[in-house]
Amino acid sequence: MAGMTLGRAWQQMSWFYYQYLLVTALYMLEPWERTVFNSMLISIVGMALYTGYIFMPQHILAILHYFEIVQ
C-alpha cells in the first residue's frame, strides 16, 4: 500500500515537473542550461523569501505605527 502511494506521488511530481518544463519552455534547453536556469531561479526565490522574512515585519510595524493602529 505504501509503495503504491509513493509511486503515485512520484508520478504526480514527474507530471508537475513536465508541466513546469512546458510552461517555461525549458524543454528546449540543453541539460546544463536547464540546470543553470533552475539554480538561478531557486537562488532568486530564496533571496526574496529570506528578505521578506527578515524585513517585512519591520516595515509592517512601521506602517502600523504611522497610521497609529499600534501605539
CSV table of N, CA and C in Angstrom, one decimal:
chain,number,residue,atom,x,y,z
A,1,MET,N,0.8,-1.2,0.0
A,1,MET,CA,0.0,0.0,0.0
A,1,MET,C,0.9,1.3,0.0
A,2,ALA,N,1.9,1.3,0.8
A,2,ALA,CA,2.8,2.5,0.9
A,2,ALA,C,3.6,2.6,-0.4
A,3,GLY,N,3.9,1.5,-1.0
A,3,GLY,CA,4.7,1.5,-2.3
A,3,GLY,C,3.8,2.1,-3.4
A,4,MET,N,2.5,1.8,-3.4
A,4,MET,CA,1.6,2.4,-4.4
A,4,MET,C,1.5,3.9,-4.2
A,5,THR,N,1.4,4.3,-2.9
A,5,THR,CA,1.2,5.7,-2.6
A,5,THR,C,2.5,6.5,-3.0
A,6,LEU,N,3.6,5.9,-2.7
A,6,LEU,CA,4.9,6.5,-3.0
A,6,LEU,C,5.1,6.6,-4.6
A,7,GLY,N,4.7,5.6,-5.3
A,7,GLY,CA,4.8,5.6,-6.7
A,7,GLY,C,3.8,6.6,-7.3
A,8,ARG,N,2.6,6.7,-6.8
A,8,ARG,CA,1.7,7.7,-7.3
A,8,ARG,C,2.2,9.1,-7.0
A,9,ALA,N,2.8,9.3,-5.8
A,9,ALA,CA,3.3,10.7,-5.5
A,9,ALA,C,4.5,11.0,-6.5
A,10,TRP,N,5.3,10.0,-6.8
A,10,TRP,CA,6.4,10.2,-7.7
A,10,TRP,C,5.9,10.6,-9.1
A,11,GLN,N,4.9,9.8,-9.5
A,11,GLN,CA,4.3,10.1,-10.8
A,11,GLN,C,3.7,11.5,-10.9
A,12,GLN,N,3.0,11.9,-9.8
A,12,GLN,CA,2.4,13.3,-9.8
A,12,GLN,C,3.5,14.3,-9.8
A,13,MET,N,4.6,14.1,-9.1
A,13,MET,CA,5.7,15.1,-9.1
A,13,MET,C,6.3,15.2,-10.5
A,14,SER,N,6.5,14.0,-11.1
A,14,SER,CA,7.0,14.0,-12.5
A,14,SER,C,6.1,14.8,-13.5
A,15,TRP,N,4.8,14.6,-13.3
A,15,TRP,CA,3.9,15.3,-14.1
A,15,TRP,C,4.0,16.8,-13.9
A,16,PHE,N,4.1,17.3,-12.6
A,16,PHE,CA,4.3,18.7,-12.3
A,16,PHE,C,5.6,19.2,-12.9
A,17,TYR,N,6.6,18.5,-12.8
A,17,TYR,CA,7.9,18.9,-13.4
A,17,TYR,C,7.8,19.0,-14.9
A,18,TYR,N,7.1,18.1,-15.6
A,18,TYR,CA,6.9,18.1,-17.0
A,18,TYR,C,6.1,19.4,-17.4
A,19,GLN,N,5.1,19.7,-16.6
A,19,GLN,CA,4.3,20.9,-16.9
A,19,GLN,C,5.1,22.1,-16.7
A,20,TYR,N,6.0,22.2,-15.7
A,20,TYR,CA,6.9,23.3,-15.5
A,20,TYR,C,7.9,23.5,-16.7
A,21,LEU,N,8.4,22.4,-17.2
A,21,LEU,CA,9.2,22.4,-18.4
A,21,LEU,C,8.5,23.0,-19.6
A,22,LEU,N,7.2,22.6,-19.8
A,22,LEU,CA,6.5,23.0,-20.9
A,22,LEU,C,6.1,24.5,-20.8
A,23,VAL,N,5.6,24.9,-19.6
A,23,VAL,CA,5.2,26.3,-19.5
A,23,VAL,C,6.3,27.3,-19.6
A,24,THR,N,7.5,26.9,-19.1
A,24,THR,CA,8.6,27.8,-19.1
A,24,THR,C,9.5,27.6,-20.4
A,25,ALA,N,9.1,26.7,-21.2
A,25,ALA,CA,9.8,26.4,-22.4
A,25,ALA,C,11.3,25.9,-22.1
A,26,LEU,N,11.5,25.3,-21.0
A,26,LEU,CA,12.8,24.8,-20.6
A,26,LEU,C,13.1,23.5,-21.3
A,27,TYR,N,12.1,22.8,-21.9
A,27,TYR,CA,12.4,21.6,-22.6
A,27,TYR,C,13.3,21.7,-23.8
A,28,MET,N,13.4,23.0,-24.3
A,28,MET,CA,14.2,23.3,-25.5
A,28,MET,C,15.7,23.4,-25.1
A,29,LEU,N,16.0,23.6,-23.9
A,29,LEU,CA,17.3,23.9,-23.5
A,29,LEU,C,18.1,22.6,-23.3
A,30,GLU,N,19.4,22.7,-23.3
A,30,GLU,CA,20.2,21.5,-23.0
A,30,GLU,C,20.2,21.3,-21.5
A,31,PRO,N,20.6,20.1,-21.0
A,31,PRO,CA,20.5,19.9,-19.6
A,31,PRO,C,21.4,20.9,-18.7
A,32,TRP,N,22.6,21.2,-19.2
A,32,TRP,CA,23.4,22.1,-18.4
A,32,TRP,C,22.8,23.5,-18.4
A,33,GLU,N,22.1,24.0,-19.5
A,33,GLU,CA,21.4,25.3,-19.5
A,33,GLU,C,20.2,25.3,-18.5
A,34,ARG,N,19.5,24.1,-18.5
A,34,ARG,CA,18.4,24.0,-17.6
A,34,ARG,C,18.8,24.1,-16.2
A,35,THR,N,19.9,23.4,-15.9
A,35,THR,CA,20.5,23.4,-14.5
A,35,THR,C,20.9,24.8,-14.1
A,36,VAL,N,21.5,25.6,-15.0
A,36,VAL,CA,21.9,27.0,-14.7
A,36,VAL,C,20.6,27.8,-14.4
A,37,PHE,N,19.6,27.7,-15.3
A,37,PHE,CA,18.4,28.4,-15.1
A,37,PHE,C,17.7,28.1,-13.8
A,38,ASN,N,17.6,26.8,-13.5
A,38,ASN,CA,16.9,26.4,-12.3
A,38,ASN,C,17.7,26.9,-11.1
A,39,SER,N,19.0,26.8,-11.1
A,39,SER,CA,19.8,27.3,-10.0
A,39,SER,C,19.6,28.8,-9.7
A,40,MET,N,19.6,29.5,-10.8
A,40,MET,CA,19.4,31.0,-10.7
A,40,MET,C,18.0,31.3,-10.1
A,41,LEU,N,17.0,30.5,-10.6
A,41,LEU,CA,15.6,30.7,-10.2
A,41,LEU,C,15.5,30.4,-8.7
A,42,ILE,N,16.1,29.3,-8.3
A,42,ILE,CA,16.0,28.9,-6.9
A,42,ILE,C,16.7,29.9,-6.0
A,43,SER,N,17.9,30.5,-6.5
A,43,SER,CA,18.6,31.5,-5.7
A,43,SER,C,17.8,32.7,-5.6
A,44,ILE,N,17.2,33.2,-6.6
A,44,ILE,CA,16.4,34.5,-6.6
A,44,ILE,C,15.2,34.3,-5.7
A,45,VAL,N,14.5,33.2,-5.8
A,45,VAL,CA,13.3,33.0,-5.0
A,45,VAL,C,13.7,32.8,-3.5
A,46,GLY,N,14.8,32.1,-3.3
A,46,GLY,CA,15.3,32.0,-1.9
A,46,GLY,C,15.7,33.3,-1.3
A,47,MET,N,16.4,34.2,-2.0
A,47,MET,CA,16.8,35.5,-1.5
A,47,MET,C,15.5,36.4,-1.3
A,48,ALA,N,14.5,36.3,-2.2
A,48,ALA,CA,13.3,37.1,-2.0
A,48,ALA,C,12.6,36.6,-0.7
A,49,LEU,N,12.5,35.3,-0.5
A,49,LEU,CA,11.8,34.8,0.7
A,49,LEU,C,12.5,35.2,2.0
A,50,TYR,N,13.9,35.1,1.9
A,50,TYR,CA,14.7,35.5,3.1
A,50,TYR,C,14.5,37.0,3.4
A,51,THR,N,14.6,37.8,2.4
A,51,THR,CA,14.4,39.2,2.5
A,51,THR,C,13.0,39.6,3.1
A,52,GLY,N,12.0,38.9,2.6
A,52,GLY,CA,10.7,39.1,3.1
A,52,GLY,C,10.5,38.7,4.5
A,53,TYR,N,11.1,37.6,4.9
A,53,TYR,CA,11.1,37.1,6.2
A,53,TYR,C,11.8,38.0,7.2
A,54,ILE,N,12.9,38.6,6.8
A,54,ILE,CA,13.7,39.4,7.7
A,54,ILE,C,13.2,40.8,7.8
A,55,PHE,N,12.8,41.5,6.7
A,55,PHE,CA,12.5,42.9,6.7
A,55,PHE,C,11.0,43.2,6.7
A,56,MET,N,10.1,42.3,6.3
A,56,MET,CA,8.7,42.7,6.2
A,56,MET,C,8.1,43.0,7.6
A,57,PRO,N,8.4,42.2,8.7
A,57,PRO,CA,7.9,42.6,10.0
A,57,PRO,C,8.2,44.0,10.4
A,58,GLN,N,9.4,44.5,10.1
A,58,GLN,CA,9.8,45.8,10.5
A,58,GLN,C,9.0,46.8,9.7
A,59,HIS,N,8.8,46.6,8.4
A,59,HIS,CA,8.0,47.6,7.6
A,59,HIS,C,6.6,47.6,8.0
A,60,ILE,N,6.0,46.4,8.3
A,60,ILE,CA,4.6,46.3,8.7
A,60,ILE,C,4.4,47.1,10.0
A,61,LEU,N,5.3,46.9,10.9
A,61,LEU,CA,5.2,47.6,12.2
A,61,LEU,C,5.4,49.1,12.0
A,62,ALA,N,6.2,49.5,11.2
A,62,ALA,CA,6.4,51.0,10.9
A,62,ALA,C,5.1,51.5,10.3
A,63,ILE,N,4.5,50.8,9.4
A,63,ILE,CA,3.2,51.3,8.8
A,63,ILE,C,2.1,51.3,9.9
A,64,LEU,N,2.1,50.3,10.7
A,64,LEU,CA,1.1,50.3,11.8
A,64,LEU,C,1.3,51.5,12.7
A,65,HIS,N,2.5,51.8,13.1
A,65,HIS,CA,2.8,53.0,13.9
A,65,HIS,C,2.5,54.3,13.2
A,66,TYR,N,2.7,54.4,11.9
A,66,TYR,CA,2.5,55.6,11.1
A,66,TYR,C,1.0,55.9,11.1
A,67,PHE,N,0.1,54.9,10.9
A,67,PHE,CA,-1.3,55.1,10.9
A,67,PHE,C,-1.9,55.0,12.3
A,68,GLU,N,-1.1,54.9,13.3
A,68,GLU,CA,-1.5,54.9,14.7
A,68,GLU,C,-2.5,53.8,15.0
A,69,ILE,N,-2.3,52.7,14.4
A,69,ILE,CA,-3.1,51.5,14.7
A,69,ILE,C,-2.5,50.8,15.9
A,70,VAL,N,-1.1,50.8,16.0
A,70,VAL,CA,-0.4,50.3,17.2
A,70,VAL,C,0.3,51.5,17.8
A,71,GLN,N,0.2,51.6,19.1
A,71,GLN,CA,0.9,52.7,19.8
A,71,GLN,C,2.3,52.4,20.1
